[in-house]
Coordinates of C-alpha atoms in Angstrom, one line a residue:
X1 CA 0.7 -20.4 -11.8
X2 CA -0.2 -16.9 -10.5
X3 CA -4.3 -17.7 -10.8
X4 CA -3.3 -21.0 -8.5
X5 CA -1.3 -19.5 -6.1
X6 CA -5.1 -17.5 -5.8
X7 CA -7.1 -19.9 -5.9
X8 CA -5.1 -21.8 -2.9
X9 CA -5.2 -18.7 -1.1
X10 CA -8.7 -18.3 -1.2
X11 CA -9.2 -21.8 0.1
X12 CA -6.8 -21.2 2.7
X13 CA -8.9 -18.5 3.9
X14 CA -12.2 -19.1 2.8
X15 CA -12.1 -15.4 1.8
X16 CA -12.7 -14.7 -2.4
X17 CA -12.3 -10.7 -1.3
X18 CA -8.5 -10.0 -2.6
X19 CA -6.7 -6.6 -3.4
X20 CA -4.1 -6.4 -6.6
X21 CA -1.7 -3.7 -7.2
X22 CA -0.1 -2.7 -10.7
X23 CA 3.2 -0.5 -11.3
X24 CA 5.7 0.0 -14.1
X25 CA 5.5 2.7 -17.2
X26 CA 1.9 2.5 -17.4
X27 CA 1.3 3.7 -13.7
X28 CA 1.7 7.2 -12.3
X29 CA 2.2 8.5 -8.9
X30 CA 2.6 12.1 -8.3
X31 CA 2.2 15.1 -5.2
X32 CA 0.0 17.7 -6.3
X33 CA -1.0 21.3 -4.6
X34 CA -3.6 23.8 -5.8
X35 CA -5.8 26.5 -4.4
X36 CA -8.2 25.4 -2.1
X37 CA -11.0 24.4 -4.5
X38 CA -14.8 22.8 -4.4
X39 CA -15.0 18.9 -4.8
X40 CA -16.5 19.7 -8.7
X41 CA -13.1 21.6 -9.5
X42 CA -10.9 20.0 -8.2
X43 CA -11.9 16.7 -9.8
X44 CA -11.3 18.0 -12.8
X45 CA -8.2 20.0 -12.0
X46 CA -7.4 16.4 -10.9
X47 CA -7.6 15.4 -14.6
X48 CA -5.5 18.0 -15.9
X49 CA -2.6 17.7 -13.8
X50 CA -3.3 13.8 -14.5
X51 CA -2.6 14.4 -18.2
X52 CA 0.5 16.3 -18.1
X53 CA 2.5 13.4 -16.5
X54 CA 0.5 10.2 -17.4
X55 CA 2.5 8.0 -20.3
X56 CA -1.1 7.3 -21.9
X57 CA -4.0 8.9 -23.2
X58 CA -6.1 10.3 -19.9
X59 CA -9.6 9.1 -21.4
X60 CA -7.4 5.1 -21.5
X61 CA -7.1 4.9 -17.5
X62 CA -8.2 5.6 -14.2
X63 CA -7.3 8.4 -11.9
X64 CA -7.8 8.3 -8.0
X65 CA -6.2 11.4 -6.3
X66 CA -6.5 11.7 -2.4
X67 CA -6.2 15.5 -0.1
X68 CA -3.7 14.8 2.8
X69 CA -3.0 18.9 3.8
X70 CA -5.9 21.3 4.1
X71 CA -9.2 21.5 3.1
X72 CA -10.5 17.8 3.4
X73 CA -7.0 16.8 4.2
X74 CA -5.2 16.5 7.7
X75 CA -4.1 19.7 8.9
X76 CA -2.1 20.3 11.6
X77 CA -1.3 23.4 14.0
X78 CA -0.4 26.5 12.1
X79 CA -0.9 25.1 8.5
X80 CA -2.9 27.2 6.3
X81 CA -6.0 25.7 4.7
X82 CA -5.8 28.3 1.6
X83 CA -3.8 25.4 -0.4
X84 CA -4.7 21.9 -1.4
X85 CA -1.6 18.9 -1.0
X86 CA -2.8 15.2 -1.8
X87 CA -1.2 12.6 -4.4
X88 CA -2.7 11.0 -6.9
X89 CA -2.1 7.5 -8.9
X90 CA -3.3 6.8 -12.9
X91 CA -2.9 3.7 -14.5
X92 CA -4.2 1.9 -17.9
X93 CA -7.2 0.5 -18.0
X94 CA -6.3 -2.6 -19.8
X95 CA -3.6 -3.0 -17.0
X96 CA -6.3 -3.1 -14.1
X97 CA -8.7 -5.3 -16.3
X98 CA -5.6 -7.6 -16.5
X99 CA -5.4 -7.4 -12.9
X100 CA -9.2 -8.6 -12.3
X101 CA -9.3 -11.0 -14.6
X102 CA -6.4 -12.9 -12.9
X103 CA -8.1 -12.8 -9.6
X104 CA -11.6 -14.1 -11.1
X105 CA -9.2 -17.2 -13.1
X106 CA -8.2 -17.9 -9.3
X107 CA -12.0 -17.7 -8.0
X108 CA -11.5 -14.4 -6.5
X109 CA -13.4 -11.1 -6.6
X110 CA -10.8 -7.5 -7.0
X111 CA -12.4 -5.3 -4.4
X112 CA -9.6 -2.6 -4.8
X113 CA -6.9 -2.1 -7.2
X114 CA -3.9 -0.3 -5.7
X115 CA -0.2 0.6 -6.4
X116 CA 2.9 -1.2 -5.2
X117 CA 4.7 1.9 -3.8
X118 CA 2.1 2.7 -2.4
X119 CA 0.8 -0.3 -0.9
X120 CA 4.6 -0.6 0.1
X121 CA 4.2 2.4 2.3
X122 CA 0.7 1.6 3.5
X123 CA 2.7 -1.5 4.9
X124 CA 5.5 0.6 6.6
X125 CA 2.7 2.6 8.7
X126 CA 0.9 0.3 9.5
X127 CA 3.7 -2.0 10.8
X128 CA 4.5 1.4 12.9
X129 CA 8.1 1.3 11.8
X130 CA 8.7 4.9 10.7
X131 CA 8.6 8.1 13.8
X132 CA 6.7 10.7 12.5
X133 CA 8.1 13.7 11.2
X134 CA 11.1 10.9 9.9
X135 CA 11.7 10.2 6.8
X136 CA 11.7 6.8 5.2
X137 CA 12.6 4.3 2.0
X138 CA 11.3 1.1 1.4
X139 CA 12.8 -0.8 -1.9
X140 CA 10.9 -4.0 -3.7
X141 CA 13.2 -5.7 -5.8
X142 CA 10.4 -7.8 -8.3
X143 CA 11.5 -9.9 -11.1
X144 CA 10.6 -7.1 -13.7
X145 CA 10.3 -4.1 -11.7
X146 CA 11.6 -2.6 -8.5
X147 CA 9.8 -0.7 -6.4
X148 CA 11.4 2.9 -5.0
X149 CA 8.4 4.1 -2.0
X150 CA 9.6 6.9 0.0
X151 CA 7.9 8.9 2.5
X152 CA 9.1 12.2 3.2
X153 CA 9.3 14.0 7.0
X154 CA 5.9 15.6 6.1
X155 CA 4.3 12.4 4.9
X156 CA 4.2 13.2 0.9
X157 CA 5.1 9.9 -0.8
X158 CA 7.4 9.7 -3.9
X159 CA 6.9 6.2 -5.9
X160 CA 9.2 5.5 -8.6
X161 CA 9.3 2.1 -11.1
X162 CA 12.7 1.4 -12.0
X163 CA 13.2 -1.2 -15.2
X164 CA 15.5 -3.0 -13.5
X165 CA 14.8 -5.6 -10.7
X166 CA 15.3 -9.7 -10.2
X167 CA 15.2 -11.3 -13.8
X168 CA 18.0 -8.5 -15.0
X169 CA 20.2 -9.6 -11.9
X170 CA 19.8 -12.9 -12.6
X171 CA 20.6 -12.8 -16.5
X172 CA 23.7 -10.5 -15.6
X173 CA 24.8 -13.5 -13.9
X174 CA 24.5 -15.8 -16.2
X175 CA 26.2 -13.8 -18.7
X176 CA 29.1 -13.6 -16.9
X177 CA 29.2 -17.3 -15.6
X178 CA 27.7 -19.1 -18.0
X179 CA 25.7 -21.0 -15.7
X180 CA 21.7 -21.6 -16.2
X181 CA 19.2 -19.5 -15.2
X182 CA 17.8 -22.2 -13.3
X183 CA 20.9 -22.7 -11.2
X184 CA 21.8 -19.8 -10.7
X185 CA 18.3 -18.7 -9.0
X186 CA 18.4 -21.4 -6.5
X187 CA 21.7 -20.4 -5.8
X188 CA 20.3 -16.8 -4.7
X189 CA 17.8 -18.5 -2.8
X190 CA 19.7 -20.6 -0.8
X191 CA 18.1 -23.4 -2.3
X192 CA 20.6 -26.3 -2.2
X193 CA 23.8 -24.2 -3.8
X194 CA 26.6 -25.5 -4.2
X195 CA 29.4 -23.2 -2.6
X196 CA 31.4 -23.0 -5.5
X197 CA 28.9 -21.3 -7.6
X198 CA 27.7 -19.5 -4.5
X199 CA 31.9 -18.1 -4.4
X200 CA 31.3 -18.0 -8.5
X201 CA 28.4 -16.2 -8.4
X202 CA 29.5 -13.5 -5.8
X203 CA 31.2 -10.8 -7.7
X204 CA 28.5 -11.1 -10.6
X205 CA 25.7 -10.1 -8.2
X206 CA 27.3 -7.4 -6.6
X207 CA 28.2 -5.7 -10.2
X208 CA 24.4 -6.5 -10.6
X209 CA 23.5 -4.7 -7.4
X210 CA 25.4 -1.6 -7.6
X211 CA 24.0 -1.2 -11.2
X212 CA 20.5 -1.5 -9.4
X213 CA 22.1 0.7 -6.7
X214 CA 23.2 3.5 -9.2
X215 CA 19.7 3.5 -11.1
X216 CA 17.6 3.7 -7.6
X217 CA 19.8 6.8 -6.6
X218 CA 19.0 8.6 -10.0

């Protein structure tokens, strides 16, 4: 379904160029700051600090890291350049081959693999919705993961996966009303419910929000 929904996309827009995105446990986001140090070094400081936080073995992914305050990076008035503070994102290989291969079943090429929460953010600033020097969250609920993206006032981002998301809703639901899966996820979609499962439905899905609620604010 997924290397369809490509392929008519590609048709559509009689562009094969297309960008993917991966997240959950086998993707990590974090800030990093070190002493201002030459491109060779700080590659592989890069590595180092990849292989403290990364769920897999370093040499089994990819690391991309990118210099946002002082040498390289955007410095404003009055920062010092003697310190280095970027972000950088790992994921599994096997992950981002999955990725590519979905795009070349739906006749596309991958010309860049990115992250959700990232991606996520790239979308807020571009949109111009956040004043700098604000603070800001943006929340994806998927079916298997949700998204937590926020950009702090000095424009560090913090991504977090939460385990959690649309298909855990939607089977808390039918726990606790016995009705199908099927039903019940047109019913959150407003796709012909009937009002008496919508009224049915109600309290299920808000003990399924505030448990999504509780785990975002961990």
């Amino acid at each position: 379904k997924i290397a369809l929904a490509i392929w008519r996309c590609v048709k559509i827009l009689r562009n094969d160029a297309a960008v993917c995105s991966v997240s959950g446990p086998d993707v990590a986001v974090r800030t990093f700051e070190f002493p201002a140090l030459p491109r060779k070094e700080l590659a592989s400081a890069m590595e180092l600090e990849a292989m403290q936080v990364c769920p897999f073995e370093i040499s089994e992914g990819a690391v991309a890291y990118q210099v946002m305050q002082g040498p390289a990076g955007r410095v404003g008035k009055g920062e010092s350049t003697e310190r280095m503070v970027g972000i950088f994102a790992a994921a599994k290989n096997t992950m981002i081959q999955q990725r590519r291969e979905l795009c070349e079943e739906g006749k596309a090429r991958c010309v860049v693999v990115d992250v959700d929460g990232l991606a996520l953010l790239n979308c807020l600033e571009a949109c111009n919705l956040r004043n700098e020097g604000e603070s800001a969250l943006v929340l994806n609920i998927g079916s298997a993961y949700t998204n937590v993206a926020i950009i702090s006032d000095d424009g560090l981002p913090f991504v977090r996966d939460i385990v959690y998301a649309g298909d855990h809703i939607i089977s808390h639901i039918c726990r606790s009303t016995g009705a199908p899966k099927k039903t019940v996820a047109a019913a959150l979609i407003g796709s012909d419910a009937d009002p008496a499962l919508l009224e049915r439905v109600r309290p299920s899905l808000k003990e399924a929000c505030s448990t999504l609620a509780d785990r975002v604010s961990e």
